[in-house]
Short mmCIF file of C-alpha atoms in Angstrom, two decimals:
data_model
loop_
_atom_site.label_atom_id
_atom_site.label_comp_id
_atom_site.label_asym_id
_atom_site.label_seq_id
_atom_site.Cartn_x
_atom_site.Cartn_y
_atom_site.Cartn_z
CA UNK A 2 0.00 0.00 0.00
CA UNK A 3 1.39 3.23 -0.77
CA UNK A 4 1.61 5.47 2.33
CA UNK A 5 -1.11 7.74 2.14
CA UNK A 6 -1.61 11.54 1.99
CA UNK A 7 2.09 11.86 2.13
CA UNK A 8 2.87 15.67 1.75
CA UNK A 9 4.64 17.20 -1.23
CA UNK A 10 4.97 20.48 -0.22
CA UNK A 11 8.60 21.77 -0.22
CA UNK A 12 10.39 25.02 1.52
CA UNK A 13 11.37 27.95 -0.75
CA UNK A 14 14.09 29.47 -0.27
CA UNK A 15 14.19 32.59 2.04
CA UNK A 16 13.04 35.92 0.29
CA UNK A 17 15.69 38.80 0.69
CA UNK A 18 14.71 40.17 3.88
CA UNK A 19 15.47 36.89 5.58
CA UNK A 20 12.69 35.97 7.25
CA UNK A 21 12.31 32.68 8.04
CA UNK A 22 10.08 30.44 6.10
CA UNK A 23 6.57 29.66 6.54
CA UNK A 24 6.55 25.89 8.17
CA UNK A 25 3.87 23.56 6.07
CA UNK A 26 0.72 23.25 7.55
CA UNK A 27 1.73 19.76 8.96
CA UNK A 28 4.20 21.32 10.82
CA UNK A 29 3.02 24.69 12.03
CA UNK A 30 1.77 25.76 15.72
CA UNK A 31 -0.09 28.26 13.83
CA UNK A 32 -4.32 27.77 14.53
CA UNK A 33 -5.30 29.70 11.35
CA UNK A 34 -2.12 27.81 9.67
CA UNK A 35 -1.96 24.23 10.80
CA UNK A 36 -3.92 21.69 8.98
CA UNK A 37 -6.71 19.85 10.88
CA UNK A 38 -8.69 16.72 10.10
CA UNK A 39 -11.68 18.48 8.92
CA UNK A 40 -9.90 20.29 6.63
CA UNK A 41 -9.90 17.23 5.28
CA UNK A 42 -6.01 15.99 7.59
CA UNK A 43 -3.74 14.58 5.53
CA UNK A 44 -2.50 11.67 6.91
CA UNK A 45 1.36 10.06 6.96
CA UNK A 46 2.42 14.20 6.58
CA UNK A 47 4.10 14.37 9.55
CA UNK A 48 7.56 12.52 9.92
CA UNK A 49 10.29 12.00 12.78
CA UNK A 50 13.58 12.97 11.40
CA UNK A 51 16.51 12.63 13.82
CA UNK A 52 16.57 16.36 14.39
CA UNK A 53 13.64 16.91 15.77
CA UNK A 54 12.49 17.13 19.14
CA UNK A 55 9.68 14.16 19.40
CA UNK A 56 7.27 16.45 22.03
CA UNK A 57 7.28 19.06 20.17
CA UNK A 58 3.94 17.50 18.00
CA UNK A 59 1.02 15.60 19.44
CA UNK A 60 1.55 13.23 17.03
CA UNK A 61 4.17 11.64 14.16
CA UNK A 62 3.42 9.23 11.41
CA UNK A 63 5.11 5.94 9.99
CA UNK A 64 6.85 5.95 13.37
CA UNK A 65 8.42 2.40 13.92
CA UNK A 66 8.52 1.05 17.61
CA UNK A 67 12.61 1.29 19.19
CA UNK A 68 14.17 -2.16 19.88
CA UNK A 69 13.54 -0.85 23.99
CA UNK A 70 9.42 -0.53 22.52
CA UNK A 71 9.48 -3.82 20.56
CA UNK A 72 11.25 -5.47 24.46
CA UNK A 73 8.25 -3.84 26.50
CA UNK A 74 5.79 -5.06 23.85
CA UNK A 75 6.74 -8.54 23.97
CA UNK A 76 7.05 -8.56 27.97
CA UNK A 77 3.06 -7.22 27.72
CA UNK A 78 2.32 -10.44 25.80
CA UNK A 79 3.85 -12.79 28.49
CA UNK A 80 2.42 -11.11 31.42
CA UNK A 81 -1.19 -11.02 29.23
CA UNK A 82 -0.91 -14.92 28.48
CA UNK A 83 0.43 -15.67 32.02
CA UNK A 84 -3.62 -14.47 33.63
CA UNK A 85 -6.27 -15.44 30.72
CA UNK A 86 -9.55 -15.15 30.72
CA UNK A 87 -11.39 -17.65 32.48
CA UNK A 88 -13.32 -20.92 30.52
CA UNK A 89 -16.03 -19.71 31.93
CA UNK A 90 -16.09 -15.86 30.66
CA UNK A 91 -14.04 -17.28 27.58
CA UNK A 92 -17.67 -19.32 26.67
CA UNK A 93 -19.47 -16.36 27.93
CA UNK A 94 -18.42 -13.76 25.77
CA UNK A 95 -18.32 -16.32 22.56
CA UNK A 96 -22.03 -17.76 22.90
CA UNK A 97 -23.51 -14.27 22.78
CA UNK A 98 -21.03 -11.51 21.18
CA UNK A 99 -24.05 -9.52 19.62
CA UNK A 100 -25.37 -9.01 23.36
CA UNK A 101 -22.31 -6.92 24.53
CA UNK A 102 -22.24 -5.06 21.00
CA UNK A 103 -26.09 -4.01 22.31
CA UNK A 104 -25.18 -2.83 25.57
CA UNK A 105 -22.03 -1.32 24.42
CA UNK A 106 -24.02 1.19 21.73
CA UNK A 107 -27.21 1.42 24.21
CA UNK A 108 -24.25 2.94 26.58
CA UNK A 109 -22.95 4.98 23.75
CA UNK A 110 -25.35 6.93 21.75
CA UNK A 111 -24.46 8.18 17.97
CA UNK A 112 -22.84 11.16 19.58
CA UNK A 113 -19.91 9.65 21.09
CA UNK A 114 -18.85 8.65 17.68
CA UNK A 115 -16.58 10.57 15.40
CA UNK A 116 -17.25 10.39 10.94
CA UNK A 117 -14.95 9.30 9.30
CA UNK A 118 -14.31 11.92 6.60
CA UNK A 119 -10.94 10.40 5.29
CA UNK A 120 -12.20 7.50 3.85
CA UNK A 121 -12.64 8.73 0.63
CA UNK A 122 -9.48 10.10 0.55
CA UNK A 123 -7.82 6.42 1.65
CA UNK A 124 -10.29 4.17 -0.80
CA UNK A 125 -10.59 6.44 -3.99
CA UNK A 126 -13.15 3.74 -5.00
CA UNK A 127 -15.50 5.66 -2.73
CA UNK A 128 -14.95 8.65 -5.03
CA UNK A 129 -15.51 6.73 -7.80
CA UNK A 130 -19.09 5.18 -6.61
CA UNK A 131 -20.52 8.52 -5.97
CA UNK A 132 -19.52 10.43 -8.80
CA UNK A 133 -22.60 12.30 -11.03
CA UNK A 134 -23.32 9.36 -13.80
CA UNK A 135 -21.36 6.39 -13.26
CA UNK A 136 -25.00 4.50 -13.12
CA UNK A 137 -26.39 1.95 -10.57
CA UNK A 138 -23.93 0.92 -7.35
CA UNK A 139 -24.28 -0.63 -4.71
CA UNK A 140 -22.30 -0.53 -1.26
CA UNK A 141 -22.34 -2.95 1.72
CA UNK A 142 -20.70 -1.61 4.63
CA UNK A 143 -20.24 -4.58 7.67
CA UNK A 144 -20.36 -3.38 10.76
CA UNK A 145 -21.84 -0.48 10.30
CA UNK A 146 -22.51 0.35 13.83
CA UNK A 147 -24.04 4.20 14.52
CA UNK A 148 -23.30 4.88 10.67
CA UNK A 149 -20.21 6.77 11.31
CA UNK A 150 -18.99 5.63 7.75
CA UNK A 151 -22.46 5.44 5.79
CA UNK A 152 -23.47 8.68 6.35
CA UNK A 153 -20.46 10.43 5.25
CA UNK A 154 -20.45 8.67 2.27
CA UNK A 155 -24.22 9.61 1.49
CA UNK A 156 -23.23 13.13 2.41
CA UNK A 157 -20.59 13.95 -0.44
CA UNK A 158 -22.82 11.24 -3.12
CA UNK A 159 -23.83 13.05 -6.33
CA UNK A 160 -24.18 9.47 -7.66
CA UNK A 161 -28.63 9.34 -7.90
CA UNK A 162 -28.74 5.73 -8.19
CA UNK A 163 -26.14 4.72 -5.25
CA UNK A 164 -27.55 2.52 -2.95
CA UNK A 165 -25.68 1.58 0.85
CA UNK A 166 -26.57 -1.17 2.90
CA UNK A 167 -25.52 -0.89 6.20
CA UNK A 168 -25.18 -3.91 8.31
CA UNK A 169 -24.54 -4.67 11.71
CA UNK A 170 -25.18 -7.97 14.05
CA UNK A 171 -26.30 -5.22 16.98
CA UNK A 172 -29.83 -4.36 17.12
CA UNK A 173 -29.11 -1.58 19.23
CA UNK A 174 -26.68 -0.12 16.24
CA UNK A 175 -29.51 -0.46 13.55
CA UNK A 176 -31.89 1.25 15.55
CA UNK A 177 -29.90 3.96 15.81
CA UNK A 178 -28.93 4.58 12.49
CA UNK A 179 -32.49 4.42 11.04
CA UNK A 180 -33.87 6.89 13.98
CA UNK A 181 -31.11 9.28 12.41
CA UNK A 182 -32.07 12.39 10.36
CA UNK A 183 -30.25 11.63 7.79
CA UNK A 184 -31.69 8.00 7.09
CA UNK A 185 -32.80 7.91 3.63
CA UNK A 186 -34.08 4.45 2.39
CA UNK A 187 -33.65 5.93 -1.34
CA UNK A 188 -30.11 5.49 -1.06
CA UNK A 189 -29.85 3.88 2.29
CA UNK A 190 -30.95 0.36 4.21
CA UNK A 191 -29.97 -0.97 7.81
CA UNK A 192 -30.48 -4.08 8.49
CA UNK A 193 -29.40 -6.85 11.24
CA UNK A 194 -26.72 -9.18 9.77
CA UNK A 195 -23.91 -10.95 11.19
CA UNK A 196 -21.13 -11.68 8.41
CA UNK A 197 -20.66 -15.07 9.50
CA UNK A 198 -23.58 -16.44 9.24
CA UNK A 199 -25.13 -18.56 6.81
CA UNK A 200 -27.53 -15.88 5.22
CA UNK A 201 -26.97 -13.20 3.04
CA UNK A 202 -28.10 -9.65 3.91
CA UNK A 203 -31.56 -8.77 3.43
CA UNK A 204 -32.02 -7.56 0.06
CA UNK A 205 -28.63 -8.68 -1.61
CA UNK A 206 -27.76 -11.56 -3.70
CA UNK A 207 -24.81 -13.08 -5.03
CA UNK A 208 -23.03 -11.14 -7.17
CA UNK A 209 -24.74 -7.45 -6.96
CA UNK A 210 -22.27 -5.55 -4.73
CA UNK A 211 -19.99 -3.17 -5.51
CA UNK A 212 -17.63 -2.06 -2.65
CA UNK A 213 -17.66 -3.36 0.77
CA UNK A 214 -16.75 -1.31 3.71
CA UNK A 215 -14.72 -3.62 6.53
CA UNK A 216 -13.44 -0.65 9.19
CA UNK A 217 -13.32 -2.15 12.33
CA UNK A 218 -14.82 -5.17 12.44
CA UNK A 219 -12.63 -8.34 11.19
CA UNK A 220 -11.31 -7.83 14.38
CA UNK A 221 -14.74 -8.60 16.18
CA UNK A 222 -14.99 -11.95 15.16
CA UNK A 223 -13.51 -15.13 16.70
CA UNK A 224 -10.85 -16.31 13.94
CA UNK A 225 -12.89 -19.02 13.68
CA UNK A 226 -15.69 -17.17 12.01
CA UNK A 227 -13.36 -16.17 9.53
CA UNK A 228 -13.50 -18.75 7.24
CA UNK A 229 -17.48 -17.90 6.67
CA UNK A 230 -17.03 -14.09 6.74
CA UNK A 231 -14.29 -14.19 3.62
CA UNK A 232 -16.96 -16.50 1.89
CA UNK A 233 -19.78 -14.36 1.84
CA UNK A 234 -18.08 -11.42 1.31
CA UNK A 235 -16.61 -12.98 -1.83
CA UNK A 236 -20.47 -14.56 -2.68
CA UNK A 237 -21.74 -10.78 -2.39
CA UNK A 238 -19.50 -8.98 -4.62
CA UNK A 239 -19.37 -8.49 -8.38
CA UNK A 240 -15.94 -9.90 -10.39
CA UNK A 241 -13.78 -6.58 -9.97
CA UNK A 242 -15.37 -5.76 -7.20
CA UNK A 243 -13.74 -4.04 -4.24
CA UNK A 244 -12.96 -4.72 -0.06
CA UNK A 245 -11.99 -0.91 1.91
CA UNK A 246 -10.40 -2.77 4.86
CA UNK A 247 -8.80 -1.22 8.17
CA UNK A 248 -8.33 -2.99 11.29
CA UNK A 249 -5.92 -2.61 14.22
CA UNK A 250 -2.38 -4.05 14.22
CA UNK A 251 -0.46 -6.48 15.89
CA UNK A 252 1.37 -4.19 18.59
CA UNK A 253 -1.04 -1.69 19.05
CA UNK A 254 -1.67 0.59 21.96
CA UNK A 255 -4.69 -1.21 22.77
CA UNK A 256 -3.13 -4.62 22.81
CA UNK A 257 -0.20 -3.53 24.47
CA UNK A 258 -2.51 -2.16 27.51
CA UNK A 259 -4.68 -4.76 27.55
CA UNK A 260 -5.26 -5.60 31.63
CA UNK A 261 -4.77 -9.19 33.08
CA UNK A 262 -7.78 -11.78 32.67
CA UNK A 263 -8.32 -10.17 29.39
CA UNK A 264 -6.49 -12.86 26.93
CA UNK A 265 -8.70 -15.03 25.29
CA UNK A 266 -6.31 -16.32 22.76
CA UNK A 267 -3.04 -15.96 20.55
CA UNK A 268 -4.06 -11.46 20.07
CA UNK A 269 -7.11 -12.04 20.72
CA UNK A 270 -8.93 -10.28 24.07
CA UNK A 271 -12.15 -9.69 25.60
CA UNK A 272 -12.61 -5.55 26.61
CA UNK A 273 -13.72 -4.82 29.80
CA UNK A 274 -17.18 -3.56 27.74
CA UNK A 275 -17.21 -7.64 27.07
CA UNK A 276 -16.58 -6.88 23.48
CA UNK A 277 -14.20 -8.85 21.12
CA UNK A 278 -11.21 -7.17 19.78
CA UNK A 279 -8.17 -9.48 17.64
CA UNK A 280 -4.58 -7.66 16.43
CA UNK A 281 -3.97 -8.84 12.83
CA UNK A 282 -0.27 -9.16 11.26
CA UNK A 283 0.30 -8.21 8.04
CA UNK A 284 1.38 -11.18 6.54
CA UNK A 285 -1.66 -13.10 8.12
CA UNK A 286 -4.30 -10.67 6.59
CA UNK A 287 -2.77 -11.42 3.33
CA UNK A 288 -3.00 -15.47 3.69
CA UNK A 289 -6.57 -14.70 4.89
CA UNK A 290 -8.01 -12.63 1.79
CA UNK A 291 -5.65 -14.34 -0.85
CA UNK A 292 -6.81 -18.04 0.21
CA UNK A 293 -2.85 -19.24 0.92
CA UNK A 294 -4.07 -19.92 4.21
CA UNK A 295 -6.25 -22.33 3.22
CA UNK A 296 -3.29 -23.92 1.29
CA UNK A 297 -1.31 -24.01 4.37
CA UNK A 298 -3.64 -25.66 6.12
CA UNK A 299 -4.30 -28.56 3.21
CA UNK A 300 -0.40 -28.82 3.64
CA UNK A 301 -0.11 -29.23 6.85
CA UNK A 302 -2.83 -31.33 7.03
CA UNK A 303 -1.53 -33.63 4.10
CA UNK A 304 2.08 -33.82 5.90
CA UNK A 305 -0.36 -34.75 9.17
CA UNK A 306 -2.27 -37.51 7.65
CA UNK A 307 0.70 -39.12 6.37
CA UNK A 308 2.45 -39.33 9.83
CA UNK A 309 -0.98 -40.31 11.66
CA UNK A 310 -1.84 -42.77 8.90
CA UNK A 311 2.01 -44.97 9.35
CA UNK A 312 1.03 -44.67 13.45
CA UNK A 313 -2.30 -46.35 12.64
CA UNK A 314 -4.44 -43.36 13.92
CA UNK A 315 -7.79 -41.79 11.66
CA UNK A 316 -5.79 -38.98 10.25
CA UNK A 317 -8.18 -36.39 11.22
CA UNK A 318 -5.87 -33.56 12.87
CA UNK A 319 -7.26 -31.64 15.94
CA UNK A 320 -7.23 -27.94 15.19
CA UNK A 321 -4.65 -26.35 17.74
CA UNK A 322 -4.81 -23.03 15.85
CA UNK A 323 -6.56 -19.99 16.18
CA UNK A 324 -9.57 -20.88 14.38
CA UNK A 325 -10.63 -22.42 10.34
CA UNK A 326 -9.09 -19.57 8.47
CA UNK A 327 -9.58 -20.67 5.33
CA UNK A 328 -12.32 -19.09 2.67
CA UNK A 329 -13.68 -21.55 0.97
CA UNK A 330 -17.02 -20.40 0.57
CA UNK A 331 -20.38 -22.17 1.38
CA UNK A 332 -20.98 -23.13 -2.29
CA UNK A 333 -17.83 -24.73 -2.98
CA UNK A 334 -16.07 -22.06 -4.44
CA UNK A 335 -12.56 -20.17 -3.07
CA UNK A 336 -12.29 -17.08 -2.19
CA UNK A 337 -8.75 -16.08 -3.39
CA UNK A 338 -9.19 -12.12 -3.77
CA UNK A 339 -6.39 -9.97 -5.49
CA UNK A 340 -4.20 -7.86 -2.16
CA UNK A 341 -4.39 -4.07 -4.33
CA UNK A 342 -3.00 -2.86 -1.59
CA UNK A 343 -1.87 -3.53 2.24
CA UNK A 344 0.11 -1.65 4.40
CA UNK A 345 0.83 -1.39 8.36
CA UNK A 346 -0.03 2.33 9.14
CA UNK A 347 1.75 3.48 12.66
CA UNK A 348 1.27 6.27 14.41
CA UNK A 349 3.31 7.70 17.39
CA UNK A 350 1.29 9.41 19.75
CA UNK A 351 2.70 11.88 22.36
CA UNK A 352 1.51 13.01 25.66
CA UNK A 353 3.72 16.06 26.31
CA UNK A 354 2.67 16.90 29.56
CA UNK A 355 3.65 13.72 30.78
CA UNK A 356 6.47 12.70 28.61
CA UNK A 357 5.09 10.01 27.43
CA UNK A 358 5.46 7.93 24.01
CA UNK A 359 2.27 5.84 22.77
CA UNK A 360 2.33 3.54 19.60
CA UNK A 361 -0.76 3.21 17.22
CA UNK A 362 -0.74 0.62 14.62
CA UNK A 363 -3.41 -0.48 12.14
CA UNK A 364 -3.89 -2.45 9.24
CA UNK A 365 -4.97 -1.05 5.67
CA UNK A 366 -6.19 -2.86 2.50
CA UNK A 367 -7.59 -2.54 -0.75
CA UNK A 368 -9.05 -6.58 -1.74
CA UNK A 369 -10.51 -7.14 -5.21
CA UNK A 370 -12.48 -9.98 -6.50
CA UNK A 371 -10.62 -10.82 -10.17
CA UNK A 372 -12.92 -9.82 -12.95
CA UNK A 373 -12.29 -13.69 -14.01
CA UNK A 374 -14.21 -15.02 -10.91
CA UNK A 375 -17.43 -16.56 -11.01
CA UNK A 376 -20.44 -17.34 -8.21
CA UNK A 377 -22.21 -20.22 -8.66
CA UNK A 378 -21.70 -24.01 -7.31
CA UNK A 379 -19.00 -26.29 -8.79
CA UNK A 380 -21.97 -28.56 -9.67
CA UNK A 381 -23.66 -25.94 -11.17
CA UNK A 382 -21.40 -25.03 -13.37
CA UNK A 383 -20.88 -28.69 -14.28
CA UNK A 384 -24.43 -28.66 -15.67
CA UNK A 385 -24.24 -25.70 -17.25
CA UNK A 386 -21.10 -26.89 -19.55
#
């Protein structure tokens, strides 16, 4: 992924009287001068050069964690594995994770939510979607939750046959973005849905969507739920079509923080909210949406069967991983989407008044369904020829 929003502006040099040049607006202390998010912010403008003095901003990008960071990170991990979650809250929060997502946005009103105006400037297909004439499109955004993504998108649309479905597994989130002012059902539907589930979303087929919006909420499911997420998600969208994806990052502030009795599993925690929350790597996200994992897996599996077989046992390996990653999809077919784009966006955070250095990292992608792929059943298509 190319790092975006990246600043070109340069310095010119000094005019005759000497004065000392005007700082970019990344850079400048300056309220009437120094650029803010709404304006809109520019993100990955602001780098740490070895000159500079690291409190004097609230906040660098494309900071990457000192070897004395990296240490403390991996001493977090120990102490979080060391006090896990109980078996009996680990069940708890896993038979029911739509019932904490309800109390969590019945405790947090639309309000307490920020938009998120830069996601047209990170996924230009957004741009593209809602521009005057391009025809019918449609947009599913997955965890949708107050519709702190679906309504800025509506807001800047000049496209008069877009159409956004917004779905959530929380009840509680629906309802609030349908009692919102700005619901629209002429270019806007919420509806219940949990991505890993068998169904489709109300009102969608195979094959009719656009762009989906993931921001936030891979990371909600178990990795086990994975495997049925990537599949429906691949049923849903047209050949060509395209995944916006940002989650958080393995080494993250969160996880680092993350309080004993909190570790489920192998980055993956229960909040104190009893919300689900997992830290992706780069390298897995890409095994994930490109279907090697599920290769991996038929390896490892082969290279098990043929040990268990010689010891006289069935064969059958237990599963001492995270979860079924794989994507093959409930009608037989694979899910092996084209990586556009993915990139590890960090973010150093400062807390000048007391000294104090905080590490952000997420995940960023751009997935595409090839134009060559086709829905249907193997068997289907079988028939067919």
């Amino acid at each position: 992924m190319t790092e975006p929003g990246i600043s070109t502006l340069t310095l010119s040099s000094p005019p005759p009287t000497e004065q000392p040049p005007t700082p970019p607006p990344h850079r400048s202390h300056s309220p009437t001068k120094n650029l803010k998010r709404g304006s809109p912010f520019q993100f990955g403008s602001r780098y740490l050069l070895p000159t500079d003095d690291p409190f004097e901003f609230n906040a660098w990008d494309h900071v990457i964690p000192t070897p004395t960071d990296i240490a403390h990170f991996e001493s977090q991990i120990l102490r979080q594995r060391a006090s896990p979650v109980s078996d009996h809250d680990r069940r708890r929060f896993n038979a029911e994770p739509e019932k904490w997502w309800n109390r969590f946005y019945a405790n947090n009103t639309s309000n307490f939510f920020k938009d998120r105006k830069w996601l047209q400037q990170e996924f230009p297909v957004l741009r593209e979607v809602t521009t005057r004439g391009v025809g019918r499109k449609v947009v599913l955004e997955v965890g949708a939750g107050a519709g702190n993504t679906c309504f800025p998108v509506l807001k800047g649309n000049e496209n008069e046959e877009l159409m956004v479905y917004a779905c959530d597994f929380s009840r509680k989130a629906v309802e609030l973005i349908r009692e919102a002012e700005a619901y629209d059902e002429a270019h806007l539907r919420a509806d219940v849905w949990d991505v890993s589930s068998q169904e489709l979303p109300p009102g969608l087929e195979e094959g009719t969507v656009d762009v989906v919006i993931l921001v936030f909420i891979f990371s909600a499911l178990h990795p086990s739920q994975w495997k049925q997420a990537v599949g429906n998600i691949w049923r849903l969208l047209k050949p060509g079509g395209e995944i916006c994806f940002r989650d958080y990052g393995r080494g993250d502030l969160a996880q680092v923080r993350m309080k004993q009795g909190r570790w489920m599993e192998e980055n993956f925690y229960i909040r104190g909210d009893g919300t689900r929350v997992y830290f992706f790597g780069q390298d897995e996200l890409k095994d994930i949406w490109s279907g090697r994992d599920d290769e991996k897996k038929e390896i490892a599996a082969t290279d098990f069967d043929d040990k268990t077989n010689e010891s006289g046992n069935n064969g059958l390996p237990s599963d001492t991983s995270n979860g079924n990653h794989g994507s093959t999809t409930k009608l037989g077919m694979e899910a092996q989407f084209e990586i556009a784009s993915l990139g590890v966006d960090r973010r150093l955070l400062i807390n000048r008044s007391k000294q104090l250095k905080m590490y952000r990292c997420w995940m960023q992608g751009r997935f595409r369904k090839p134009e060559t792929a086709q829905n249907g059943t193997k068997n289907d298509m079988k028939m067919d020829g």
